[in-house]
XYZ file of N, CA, C and O in Angstrom:
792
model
N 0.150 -5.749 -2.213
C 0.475 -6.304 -0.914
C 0.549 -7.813 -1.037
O -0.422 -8.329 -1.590
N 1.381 -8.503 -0.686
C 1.813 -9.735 -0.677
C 1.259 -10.382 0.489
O 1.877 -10.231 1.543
N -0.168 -11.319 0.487
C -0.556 -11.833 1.193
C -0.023 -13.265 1.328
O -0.087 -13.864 2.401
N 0.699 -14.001 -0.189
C 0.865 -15.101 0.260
C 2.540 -14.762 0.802
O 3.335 -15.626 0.434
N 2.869 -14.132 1.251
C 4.392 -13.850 1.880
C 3.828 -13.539 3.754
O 4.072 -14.057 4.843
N 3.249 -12.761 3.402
C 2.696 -12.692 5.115
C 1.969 -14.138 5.746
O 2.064 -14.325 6.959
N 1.467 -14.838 5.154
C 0.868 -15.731 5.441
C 2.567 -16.943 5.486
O 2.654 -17.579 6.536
N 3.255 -17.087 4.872
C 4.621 -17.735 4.853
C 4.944 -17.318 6.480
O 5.125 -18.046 7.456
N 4.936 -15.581 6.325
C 5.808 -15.318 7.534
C 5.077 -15.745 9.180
O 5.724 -15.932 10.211
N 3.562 -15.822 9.025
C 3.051 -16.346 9.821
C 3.138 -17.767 10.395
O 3.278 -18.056 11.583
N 3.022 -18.676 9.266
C 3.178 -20.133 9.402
C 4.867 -20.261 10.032
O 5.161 -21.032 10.945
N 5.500 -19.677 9.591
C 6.975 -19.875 9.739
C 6.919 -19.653 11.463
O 7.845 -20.299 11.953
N 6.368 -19.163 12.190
C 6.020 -19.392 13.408
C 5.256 -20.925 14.302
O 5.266 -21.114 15.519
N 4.776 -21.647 13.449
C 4.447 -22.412 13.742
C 3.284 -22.956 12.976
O 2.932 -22.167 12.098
N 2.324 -24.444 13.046
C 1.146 -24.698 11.975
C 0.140 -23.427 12.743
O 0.175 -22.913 13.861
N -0.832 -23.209 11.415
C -1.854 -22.599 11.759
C -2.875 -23.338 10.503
O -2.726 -23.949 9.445
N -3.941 -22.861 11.348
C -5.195 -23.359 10.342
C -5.866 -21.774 9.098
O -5.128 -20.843 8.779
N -6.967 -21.873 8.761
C -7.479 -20.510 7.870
C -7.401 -18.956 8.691
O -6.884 -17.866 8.446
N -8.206 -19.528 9.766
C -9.045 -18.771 10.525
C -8.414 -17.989 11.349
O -8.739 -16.812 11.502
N -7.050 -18.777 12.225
C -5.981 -18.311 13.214
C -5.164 -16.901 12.322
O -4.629 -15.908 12.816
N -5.358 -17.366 10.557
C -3.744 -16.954 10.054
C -5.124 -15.489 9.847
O -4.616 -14.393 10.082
N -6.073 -15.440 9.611
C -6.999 -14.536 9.165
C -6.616 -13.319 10.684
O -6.133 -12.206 10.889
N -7.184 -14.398 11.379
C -6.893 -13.253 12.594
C -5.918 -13.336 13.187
O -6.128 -13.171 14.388
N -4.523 -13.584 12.858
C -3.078 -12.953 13.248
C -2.819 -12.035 12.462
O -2.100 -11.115 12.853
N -3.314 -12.043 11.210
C -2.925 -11.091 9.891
C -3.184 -9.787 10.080
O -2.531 -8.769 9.850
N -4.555 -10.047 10.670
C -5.533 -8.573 10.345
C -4.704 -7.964 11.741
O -4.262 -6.817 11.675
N -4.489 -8.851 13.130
C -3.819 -8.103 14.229
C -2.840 -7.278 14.069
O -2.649 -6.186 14.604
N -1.973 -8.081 12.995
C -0.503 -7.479 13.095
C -0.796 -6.280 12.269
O -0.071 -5.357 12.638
N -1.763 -5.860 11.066
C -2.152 -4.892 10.603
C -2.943 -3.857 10.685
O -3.166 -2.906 9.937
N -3.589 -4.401 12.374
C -4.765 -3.805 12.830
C -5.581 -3.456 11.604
O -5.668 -2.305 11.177
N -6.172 -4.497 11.062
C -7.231 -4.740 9.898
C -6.751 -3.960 9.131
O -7.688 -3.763 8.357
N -5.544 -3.085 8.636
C -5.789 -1.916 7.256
C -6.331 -2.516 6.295
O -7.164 -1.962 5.578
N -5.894 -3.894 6.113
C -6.215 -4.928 4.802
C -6.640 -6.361 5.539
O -5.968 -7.294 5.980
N -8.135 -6.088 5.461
C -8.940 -6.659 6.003
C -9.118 -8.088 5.055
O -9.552 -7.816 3.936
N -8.844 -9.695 5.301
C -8.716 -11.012 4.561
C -10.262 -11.082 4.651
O -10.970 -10.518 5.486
N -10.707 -12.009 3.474
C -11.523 -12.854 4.031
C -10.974 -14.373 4.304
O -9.890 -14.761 3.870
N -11.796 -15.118 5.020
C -11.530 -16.533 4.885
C -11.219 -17.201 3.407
O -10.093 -17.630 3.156
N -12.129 -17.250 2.596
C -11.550 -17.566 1.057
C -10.589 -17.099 0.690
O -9.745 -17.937 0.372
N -10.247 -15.897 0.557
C -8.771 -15.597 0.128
C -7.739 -16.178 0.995
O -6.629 -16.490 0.563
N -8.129 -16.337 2.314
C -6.506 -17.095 3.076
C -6.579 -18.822 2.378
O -5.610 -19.576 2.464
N -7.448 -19.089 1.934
C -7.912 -20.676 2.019
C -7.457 -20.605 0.722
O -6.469 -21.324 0.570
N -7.803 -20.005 -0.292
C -7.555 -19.756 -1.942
C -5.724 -19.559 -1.957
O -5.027 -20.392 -2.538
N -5.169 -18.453 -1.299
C -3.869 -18.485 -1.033
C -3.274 -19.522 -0.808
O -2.297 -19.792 -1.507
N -3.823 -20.690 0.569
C -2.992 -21.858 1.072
C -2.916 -22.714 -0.083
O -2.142 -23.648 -0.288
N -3.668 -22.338 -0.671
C -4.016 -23.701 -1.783
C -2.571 -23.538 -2.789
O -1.853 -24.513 -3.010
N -2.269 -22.119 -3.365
C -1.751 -21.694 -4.264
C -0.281 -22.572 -3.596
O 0.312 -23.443 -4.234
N -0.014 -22.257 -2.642
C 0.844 -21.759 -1.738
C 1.330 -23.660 -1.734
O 2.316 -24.029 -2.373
N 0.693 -24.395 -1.141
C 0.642 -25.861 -0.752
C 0.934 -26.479 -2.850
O 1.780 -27.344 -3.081
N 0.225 -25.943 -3.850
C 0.655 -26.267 -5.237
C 1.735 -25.624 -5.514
O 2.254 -25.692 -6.628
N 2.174 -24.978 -4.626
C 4.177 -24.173 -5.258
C 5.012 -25.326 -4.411
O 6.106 -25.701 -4.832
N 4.389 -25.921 -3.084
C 5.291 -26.640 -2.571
C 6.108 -25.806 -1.047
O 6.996 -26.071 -0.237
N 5.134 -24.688 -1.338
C 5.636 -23.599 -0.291
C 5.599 -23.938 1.578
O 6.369 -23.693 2.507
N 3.980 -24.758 1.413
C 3.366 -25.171 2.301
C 2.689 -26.684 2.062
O 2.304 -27.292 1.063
N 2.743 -26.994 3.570
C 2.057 -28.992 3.786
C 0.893 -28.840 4.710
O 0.704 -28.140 5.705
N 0.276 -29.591 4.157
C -0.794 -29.845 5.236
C -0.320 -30.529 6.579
O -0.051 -31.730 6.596
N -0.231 -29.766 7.655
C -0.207 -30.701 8.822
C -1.093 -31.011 9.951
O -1.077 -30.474 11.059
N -1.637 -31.666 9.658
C -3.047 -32.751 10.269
C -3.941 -31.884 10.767
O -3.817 -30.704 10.440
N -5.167 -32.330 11.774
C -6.396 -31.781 12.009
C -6.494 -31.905 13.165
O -6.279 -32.948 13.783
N -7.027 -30.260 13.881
C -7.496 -30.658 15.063
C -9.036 -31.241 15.614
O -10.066 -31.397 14.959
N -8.830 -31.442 16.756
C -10.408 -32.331 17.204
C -12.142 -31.501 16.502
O -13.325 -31.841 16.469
N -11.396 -30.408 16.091
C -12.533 -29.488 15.607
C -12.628 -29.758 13.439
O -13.297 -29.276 12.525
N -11.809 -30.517 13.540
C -11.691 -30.563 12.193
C -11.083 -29.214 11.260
O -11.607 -28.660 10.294
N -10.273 -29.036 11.686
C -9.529 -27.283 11.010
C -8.270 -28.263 10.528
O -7.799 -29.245 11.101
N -7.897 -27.638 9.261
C -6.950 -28.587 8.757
C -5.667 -27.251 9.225
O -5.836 -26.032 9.256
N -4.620 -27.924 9.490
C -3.813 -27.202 9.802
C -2.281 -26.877 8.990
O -1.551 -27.852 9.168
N -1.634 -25.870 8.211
C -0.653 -26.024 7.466
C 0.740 -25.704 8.200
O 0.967 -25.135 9.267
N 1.649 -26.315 7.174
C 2.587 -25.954 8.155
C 3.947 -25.108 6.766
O 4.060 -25.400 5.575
N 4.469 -24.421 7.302
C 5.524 -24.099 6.084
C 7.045 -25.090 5.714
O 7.776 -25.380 6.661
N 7.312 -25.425 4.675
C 7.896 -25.951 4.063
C 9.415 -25.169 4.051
O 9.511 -23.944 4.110
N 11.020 -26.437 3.931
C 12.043 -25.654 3.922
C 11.815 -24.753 2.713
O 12.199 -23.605 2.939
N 11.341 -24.921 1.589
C 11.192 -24.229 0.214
C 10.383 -22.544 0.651
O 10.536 -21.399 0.224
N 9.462 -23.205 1.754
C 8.676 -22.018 2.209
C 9.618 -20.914 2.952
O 9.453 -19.696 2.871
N 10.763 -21.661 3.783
C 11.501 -20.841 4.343
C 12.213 -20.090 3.565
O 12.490 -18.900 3.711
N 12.544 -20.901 2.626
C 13.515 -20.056 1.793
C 13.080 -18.721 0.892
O 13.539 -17.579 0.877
N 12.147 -19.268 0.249
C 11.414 -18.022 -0.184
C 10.628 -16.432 0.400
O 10.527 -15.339 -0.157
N 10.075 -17.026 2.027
C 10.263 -15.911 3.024
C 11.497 -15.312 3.429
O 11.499 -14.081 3.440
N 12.730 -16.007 3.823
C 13.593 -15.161 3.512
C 14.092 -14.632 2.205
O 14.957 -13.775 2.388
N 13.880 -14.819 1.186
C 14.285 -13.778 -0.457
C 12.972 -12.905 -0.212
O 12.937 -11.814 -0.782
N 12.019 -13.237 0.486
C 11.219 -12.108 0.324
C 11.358 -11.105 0.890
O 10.966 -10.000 0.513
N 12.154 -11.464 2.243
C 12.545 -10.267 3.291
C 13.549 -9.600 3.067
O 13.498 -8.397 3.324
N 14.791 -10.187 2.510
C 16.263 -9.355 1.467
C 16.040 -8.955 0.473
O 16.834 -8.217 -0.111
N 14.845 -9.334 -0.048
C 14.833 -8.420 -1.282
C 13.976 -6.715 -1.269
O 12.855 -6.571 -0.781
N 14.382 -6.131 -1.590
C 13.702 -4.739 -1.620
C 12.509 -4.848 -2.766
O 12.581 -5.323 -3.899
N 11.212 -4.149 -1.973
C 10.204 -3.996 -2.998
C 10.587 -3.168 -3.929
O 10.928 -2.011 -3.683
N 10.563 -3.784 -5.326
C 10.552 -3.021 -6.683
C 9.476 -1.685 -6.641
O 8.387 -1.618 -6.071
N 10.256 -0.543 -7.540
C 9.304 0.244 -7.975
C 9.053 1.042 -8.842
O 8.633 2.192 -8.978
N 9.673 -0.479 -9.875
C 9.619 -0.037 -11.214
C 8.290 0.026 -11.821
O 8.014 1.015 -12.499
N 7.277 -1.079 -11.632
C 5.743 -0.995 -11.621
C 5.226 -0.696 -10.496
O 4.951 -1.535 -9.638
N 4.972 1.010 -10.343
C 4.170 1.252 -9.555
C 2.769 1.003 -9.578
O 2.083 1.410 -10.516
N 2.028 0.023 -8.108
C 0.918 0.331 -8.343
C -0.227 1.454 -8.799
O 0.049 2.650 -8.700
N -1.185 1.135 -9.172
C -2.039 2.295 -9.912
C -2.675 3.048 -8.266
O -3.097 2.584 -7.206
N -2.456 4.318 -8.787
C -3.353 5.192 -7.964
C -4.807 5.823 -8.200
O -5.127 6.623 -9.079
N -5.534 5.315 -7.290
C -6.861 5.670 -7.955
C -6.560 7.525 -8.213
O -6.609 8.132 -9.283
N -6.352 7.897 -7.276
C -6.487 9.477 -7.116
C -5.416 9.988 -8.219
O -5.516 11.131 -8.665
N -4.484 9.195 -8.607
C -3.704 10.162 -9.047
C -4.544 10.016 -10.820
O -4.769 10.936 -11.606
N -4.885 8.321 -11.005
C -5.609 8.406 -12.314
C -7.196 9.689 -12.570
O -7.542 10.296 -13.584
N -7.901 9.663 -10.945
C -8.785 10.602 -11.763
C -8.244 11.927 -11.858
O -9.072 12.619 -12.450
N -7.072 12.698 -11.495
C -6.682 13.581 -11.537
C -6.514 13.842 -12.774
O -7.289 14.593 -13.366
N -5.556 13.310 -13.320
C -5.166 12.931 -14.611
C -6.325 12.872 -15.504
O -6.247 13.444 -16.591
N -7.441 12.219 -15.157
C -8.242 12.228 -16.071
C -9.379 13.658 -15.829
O -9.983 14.324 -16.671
N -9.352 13.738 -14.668
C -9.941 15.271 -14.630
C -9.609 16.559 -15.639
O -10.346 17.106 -16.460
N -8.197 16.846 -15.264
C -7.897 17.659 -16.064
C -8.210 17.699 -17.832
O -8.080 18.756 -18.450
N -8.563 16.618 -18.409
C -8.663 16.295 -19.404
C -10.124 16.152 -20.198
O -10.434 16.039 -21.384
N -10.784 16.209 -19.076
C -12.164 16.287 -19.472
C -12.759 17.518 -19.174
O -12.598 18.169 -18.141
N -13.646 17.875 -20.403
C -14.374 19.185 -20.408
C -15.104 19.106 -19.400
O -15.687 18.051 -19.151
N -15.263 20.528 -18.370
C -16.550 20.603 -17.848
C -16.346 19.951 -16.456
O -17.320 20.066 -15.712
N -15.336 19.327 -15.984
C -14.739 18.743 -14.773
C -13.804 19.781 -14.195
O -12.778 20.191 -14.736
N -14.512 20.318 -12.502
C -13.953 21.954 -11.432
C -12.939 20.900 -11.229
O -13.070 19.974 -10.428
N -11.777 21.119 -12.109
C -10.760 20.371 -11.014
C -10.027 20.585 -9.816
O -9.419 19.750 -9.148
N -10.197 22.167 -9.569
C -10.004 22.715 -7.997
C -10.676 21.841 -7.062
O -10.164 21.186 -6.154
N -12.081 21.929 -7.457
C -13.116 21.237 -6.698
C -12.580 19.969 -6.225
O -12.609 19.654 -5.035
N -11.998 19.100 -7.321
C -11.867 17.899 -7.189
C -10.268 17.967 -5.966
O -10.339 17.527 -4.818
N -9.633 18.275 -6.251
C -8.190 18.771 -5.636
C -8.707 19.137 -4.008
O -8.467 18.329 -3.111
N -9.429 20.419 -3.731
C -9.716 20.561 -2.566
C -10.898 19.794 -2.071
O -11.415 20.450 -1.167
N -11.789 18.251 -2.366
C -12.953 17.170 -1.772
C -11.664 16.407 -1.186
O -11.669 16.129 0.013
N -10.615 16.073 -1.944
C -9.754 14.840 -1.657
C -8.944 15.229 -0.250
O -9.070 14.568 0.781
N -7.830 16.773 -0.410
C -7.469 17.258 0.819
C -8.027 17.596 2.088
O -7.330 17.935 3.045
N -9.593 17.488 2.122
C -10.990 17.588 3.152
C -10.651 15.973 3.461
O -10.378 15.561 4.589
N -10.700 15.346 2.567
C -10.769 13.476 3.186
C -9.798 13.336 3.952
O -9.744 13.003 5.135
N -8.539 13.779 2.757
C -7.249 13.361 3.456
C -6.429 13.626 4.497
O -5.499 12.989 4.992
N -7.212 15.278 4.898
C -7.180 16.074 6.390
C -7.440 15.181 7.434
O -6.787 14.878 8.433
N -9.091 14.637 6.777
C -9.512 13.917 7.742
C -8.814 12.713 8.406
O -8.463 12.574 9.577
N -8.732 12.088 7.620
C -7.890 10.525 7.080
C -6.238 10.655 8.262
O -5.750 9.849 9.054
N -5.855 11.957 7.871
C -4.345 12.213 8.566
C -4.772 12.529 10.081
O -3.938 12.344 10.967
N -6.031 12.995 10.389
C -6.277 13.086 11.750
C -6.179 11.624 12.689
O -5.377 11.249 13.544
N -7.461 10.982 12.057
C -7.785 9.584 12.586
C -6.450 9.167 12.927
O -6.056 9.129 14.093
N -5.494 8.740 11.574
C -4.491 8.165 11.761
C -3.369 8.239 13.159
O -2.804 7.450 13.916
N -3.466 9.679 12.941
C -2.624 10.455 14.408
C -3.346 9.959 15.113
O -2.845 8.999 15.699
N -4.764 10.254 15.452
C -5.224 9.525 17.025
C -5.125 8.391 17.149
O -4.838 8.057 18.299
N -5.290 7.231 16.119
C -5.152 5.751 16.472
C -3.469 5.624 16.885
O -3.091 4.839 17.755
N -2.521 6.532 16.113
C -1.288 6.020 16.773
C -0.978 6.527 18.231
O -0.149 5.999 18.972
N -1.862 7.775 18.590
C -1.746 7.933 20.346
C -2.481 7.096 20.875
O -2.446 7.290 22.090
N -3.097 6.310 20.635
C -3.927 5.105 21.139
C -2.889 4.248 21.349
O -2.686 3.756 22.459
N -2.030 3.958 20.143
C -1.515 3.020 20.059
C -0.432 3.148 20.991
O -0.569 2.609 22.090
N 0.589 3.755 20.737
C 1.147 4.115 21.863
C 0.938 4.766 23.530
O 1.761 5.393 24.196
N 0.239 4.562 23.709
C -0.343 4.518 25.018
C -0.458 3.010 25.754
O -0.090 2.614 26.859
N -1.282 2.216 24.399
C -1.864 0.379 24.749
C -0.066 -0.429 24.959
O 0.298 -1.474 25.497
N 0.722 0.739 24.196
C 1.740 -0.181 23.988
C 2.149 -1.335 25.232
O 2.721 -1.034 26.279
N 1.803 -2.414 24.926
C 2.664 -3.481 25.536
C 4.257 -3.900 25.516
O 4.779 -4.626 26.362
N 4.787 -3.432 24.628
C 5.999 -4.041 24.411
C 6.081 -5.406 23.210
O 7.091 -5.856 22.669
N 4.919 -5.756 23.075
C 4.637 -7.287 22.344
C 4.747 -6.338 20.774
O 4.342 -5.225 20.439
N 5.486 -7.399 20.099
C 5.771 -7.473 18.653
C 4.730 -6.781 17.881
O 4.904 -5.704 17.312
N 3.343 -7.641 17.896
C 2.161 -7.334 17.265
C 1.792 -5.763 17.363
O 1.169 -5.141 16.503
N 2.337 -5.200 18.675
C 2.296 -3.500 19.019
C 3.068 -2.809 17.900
O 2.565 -2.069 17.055
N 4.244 -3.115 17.993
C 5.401 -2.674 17.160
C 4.567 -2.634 15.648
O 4.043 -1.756 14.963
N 4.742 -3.928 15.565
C 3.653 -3.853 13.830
C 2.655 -2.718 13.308
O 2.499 -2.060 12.280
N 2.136 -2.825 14.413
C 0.617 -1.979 14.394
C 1.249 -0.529 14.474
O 0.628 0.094 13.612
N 1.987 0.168 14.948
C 2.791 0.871 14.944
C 3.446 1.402 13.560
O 3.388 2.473 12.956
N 4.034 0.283 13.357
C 4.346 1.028 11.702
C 3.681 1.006 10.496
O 3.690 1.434 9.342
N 3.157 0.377 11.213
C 1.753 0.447 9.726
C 1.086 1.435 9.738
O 0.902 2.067 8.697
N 0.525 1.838 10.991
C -0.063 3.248 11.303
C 1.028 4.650 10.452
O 0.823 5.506 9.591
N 1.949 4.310 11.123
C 3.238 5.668 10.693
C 3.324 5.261 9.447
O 3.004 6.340 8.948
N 3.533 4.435 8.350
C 3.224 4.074 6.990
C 2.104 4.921 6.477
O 2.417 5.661 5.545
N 0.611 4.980 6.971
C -0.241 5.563 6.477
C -0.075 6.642 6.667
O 0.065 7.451 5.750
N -0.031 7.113 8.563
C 0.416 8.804 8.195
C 1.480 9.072 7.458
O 1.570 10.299 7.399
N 2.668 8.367 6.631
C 3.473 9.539 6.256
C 2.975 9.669 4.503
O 3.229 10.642 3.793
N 2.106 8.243 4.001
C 1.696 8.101 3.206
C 0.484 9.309 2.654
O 0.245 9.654 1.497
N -0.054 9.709 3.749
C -1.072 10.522 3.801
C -0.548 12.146 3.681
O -1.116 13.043 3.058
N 0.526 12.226 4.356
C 0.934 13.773 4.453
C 1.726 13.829 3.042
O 1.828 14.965 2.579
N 2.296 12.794 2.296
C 2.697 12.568 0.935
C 1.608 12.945 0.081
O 1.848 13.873 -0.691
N 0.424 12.414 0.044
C -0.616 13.374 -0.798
C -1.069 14.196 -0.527
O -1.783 14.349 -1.518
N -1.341 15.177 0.243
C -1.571 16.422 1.062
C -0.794 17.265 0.401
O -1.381 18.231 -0.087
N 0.629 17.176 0.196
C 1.767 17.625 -0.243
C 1.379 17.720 -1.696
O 0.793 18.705 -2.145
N 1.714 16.689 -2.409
C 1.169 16.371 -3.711
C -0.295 17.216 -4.721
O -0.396 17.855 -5.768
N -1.382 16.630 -3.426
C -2.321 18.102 -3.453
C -1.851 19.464 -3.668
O -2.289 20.192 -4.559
N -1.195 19.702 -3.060
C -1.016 21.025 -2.917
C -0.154 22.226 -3.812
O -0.087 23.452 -3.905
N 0.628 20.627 -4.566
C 1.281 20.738 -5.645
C 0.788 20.857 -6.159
O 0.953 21.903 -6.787
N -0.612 19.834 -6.614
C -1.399 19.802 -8.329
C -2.134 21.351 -8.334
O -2.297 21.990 -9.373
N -2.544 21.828 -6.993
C -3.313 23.013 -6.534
C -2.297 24.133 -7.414
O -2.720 24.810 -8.351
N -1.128 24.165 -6.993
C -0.854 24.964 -7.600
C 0.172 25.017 -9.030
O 0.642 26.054 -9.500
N 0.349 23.832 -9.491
C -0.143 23.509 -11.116
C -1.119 24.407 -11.871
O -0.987 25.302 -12.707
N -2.269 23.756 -11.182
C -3.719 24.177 -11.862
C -4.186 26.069 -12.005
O -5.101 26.622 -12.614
N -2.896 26.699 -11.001
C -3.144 27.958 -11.022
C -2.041 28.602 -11.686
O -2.109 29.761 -12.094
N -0.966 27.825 -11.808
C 0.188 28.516 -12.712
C -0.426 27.945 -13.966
O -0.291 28.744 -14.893
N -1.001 26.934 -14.289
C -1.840 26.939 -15.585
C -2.645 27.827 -16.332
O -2.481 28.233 -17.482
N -3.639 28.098 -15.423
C -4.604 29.005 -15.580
C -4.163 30.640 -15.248
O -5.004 31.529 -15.123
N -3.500 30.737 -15.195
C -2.348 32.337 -15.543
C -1.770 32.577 -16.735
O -1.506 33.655 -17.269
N -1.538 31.081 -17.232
C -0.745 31.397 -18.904
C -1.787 31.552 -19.702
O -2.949 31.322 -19.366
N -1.332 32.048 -21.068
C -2.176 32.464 -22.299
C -2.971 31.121 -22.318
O -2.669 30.184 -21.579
N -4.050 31.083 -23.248
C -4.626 29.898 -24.065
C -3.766 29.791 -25.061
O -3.271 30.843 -25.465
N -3.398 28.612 -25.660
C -3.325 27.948 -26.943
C -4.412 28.233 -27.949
O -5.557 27.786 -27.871
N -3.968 28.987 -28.862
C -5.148 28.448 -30.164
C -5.421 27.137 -30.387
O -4.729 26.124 -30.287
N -6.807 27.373 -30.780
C -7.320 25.801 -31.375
C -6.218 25.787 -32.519
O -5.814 26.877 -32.925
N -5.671 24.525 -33.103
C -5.149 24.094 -33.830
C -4.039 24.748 -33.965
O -3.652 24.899 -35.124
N -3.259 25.285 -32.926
C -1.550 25.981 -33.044
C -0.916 24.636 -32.630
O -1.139 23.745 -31.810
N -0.300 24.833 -33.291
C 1.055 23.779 -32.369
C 2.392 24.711 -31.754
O 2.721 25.857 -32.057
N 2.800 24.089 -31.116
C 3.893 24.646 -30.340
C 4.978 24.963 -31.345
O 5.039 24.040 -32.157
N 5.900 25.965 -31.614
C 7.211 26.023 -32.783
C 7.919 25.169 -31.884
O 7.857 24.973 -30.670
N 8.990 24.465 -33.338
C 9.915 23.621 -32.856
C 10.719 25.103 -31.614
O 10.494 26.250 -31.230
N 11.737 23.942 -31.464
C 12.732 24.739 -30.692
C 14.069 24.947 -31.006
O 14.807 23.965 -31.075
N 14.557 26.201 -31.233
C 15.599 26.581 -32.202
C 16.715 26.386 -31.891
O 16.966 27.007 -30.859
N 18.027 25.507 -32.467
C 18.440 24.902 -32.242
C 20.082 25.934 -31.882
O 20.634 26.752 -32.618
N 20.526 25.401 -30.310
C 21.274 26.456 -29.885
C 22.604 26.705 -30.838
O 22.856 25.842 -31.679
N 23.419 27.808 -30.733
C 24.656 28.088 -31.489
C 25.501 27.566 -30.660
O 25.403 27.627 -29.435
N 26.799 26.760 -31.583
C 27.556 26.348 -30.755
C 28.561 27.806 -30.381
O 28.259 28.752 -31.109
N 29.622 28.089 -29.430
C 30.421 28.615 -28.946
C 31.783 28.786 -29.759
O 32.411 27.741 -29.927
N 32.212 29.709 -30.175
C 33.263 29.394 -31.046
C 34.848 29.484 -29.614
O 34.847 30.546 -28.990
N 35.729 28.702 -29.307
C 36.287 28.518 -28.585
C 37.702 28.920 -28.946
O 38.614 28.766 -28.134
């Protein structure tokens, strides 16, 4: 997740100080990805050494306030035309212990398969009720909209591993239907087809 791009797209609204951009961020995301103050402050910094962002002055409270840069503009918009890559997919925790489940002796990987679809039942419930919440509160205001698809992001994200589950579920049983492998067989090559005489 690209915090110093959301934080661009924030400023690009106008200066903000740490604290404002902390809690516009988390609004528009209804906290899924909860900042701390150091990381927005650690970001501006990065952000102000690319040239992205300027410091623009202090209010009576002493909050230094930034403001975004044409360089900043420009780069929020390539960030918004460009499509997220997904050639390096991030790592999945669940899908690595799966992977590593199966592979280790002595690990119920049913077990493990049906703890995660119990969470993720759960997980897909919540989600549904916060978005009838959400749509109910709806105001019409932007920040609604946001909150909105971020929500529908997770549920469809969620019914994507449910699915997936249900797949590895039944992997693990068309597995366990076939013969064993001998210790130390290898598979025969594979015999190489006849061509067609034409």
């Amino acid at each position: 997740m690209s915090i110093r791009h959301g934080l661009l797209a924030l400023l690009d609204q106008g200066p903000r100080y740490g604290y404002q951009l902390r809690t516009e961020f988390e609004a528009r995301t209804g906290a899924t990805w909860p900042l701390n103050v150091g990381q927005v402050y650690t970001t501006l910094g990065r952000l102000e050494r690319d040239g992205l962002v300027a410091p623009h002055g202090e209010d009576e409270d002493g909050h230094l306030f930034y403001a975004v840069t044409e360089a900043g503009r420009a780069e929020l918009r390539s960030w918004f035309e460009t499509p997220v890559p997904r050639t390096n997919p991030p790592r999945d925790e669940l899908a690595i212990k799966l992977a590593m489940a199966v592979t280790v002796p002595g690990v119920d990987v049913a077990a493990v398969v049906q703890g995660q679809r119990k969470h993720s039942m759960k997980a897909l419930q919540d989600y549904t009720r916060l978005k009838g919440q959400a749509l109910l509160a709806d105001s019409g205001q932007r920040t609604d909209l946001a909150w909105l698809l971020v929500l529908e992001q997770l549920i469809f994200q969620t019914e994507a591993e449910i699915r997936w589950l249900d797949h590895c579920e039944s992997r693990l049983t068309q597995r366990a239907a076939e013969p064993p492998v001998p210790q130390g067989a290898t598979e025969a090559p594979a015999k190489p087809k006849r061509r067609s005489r034409l």
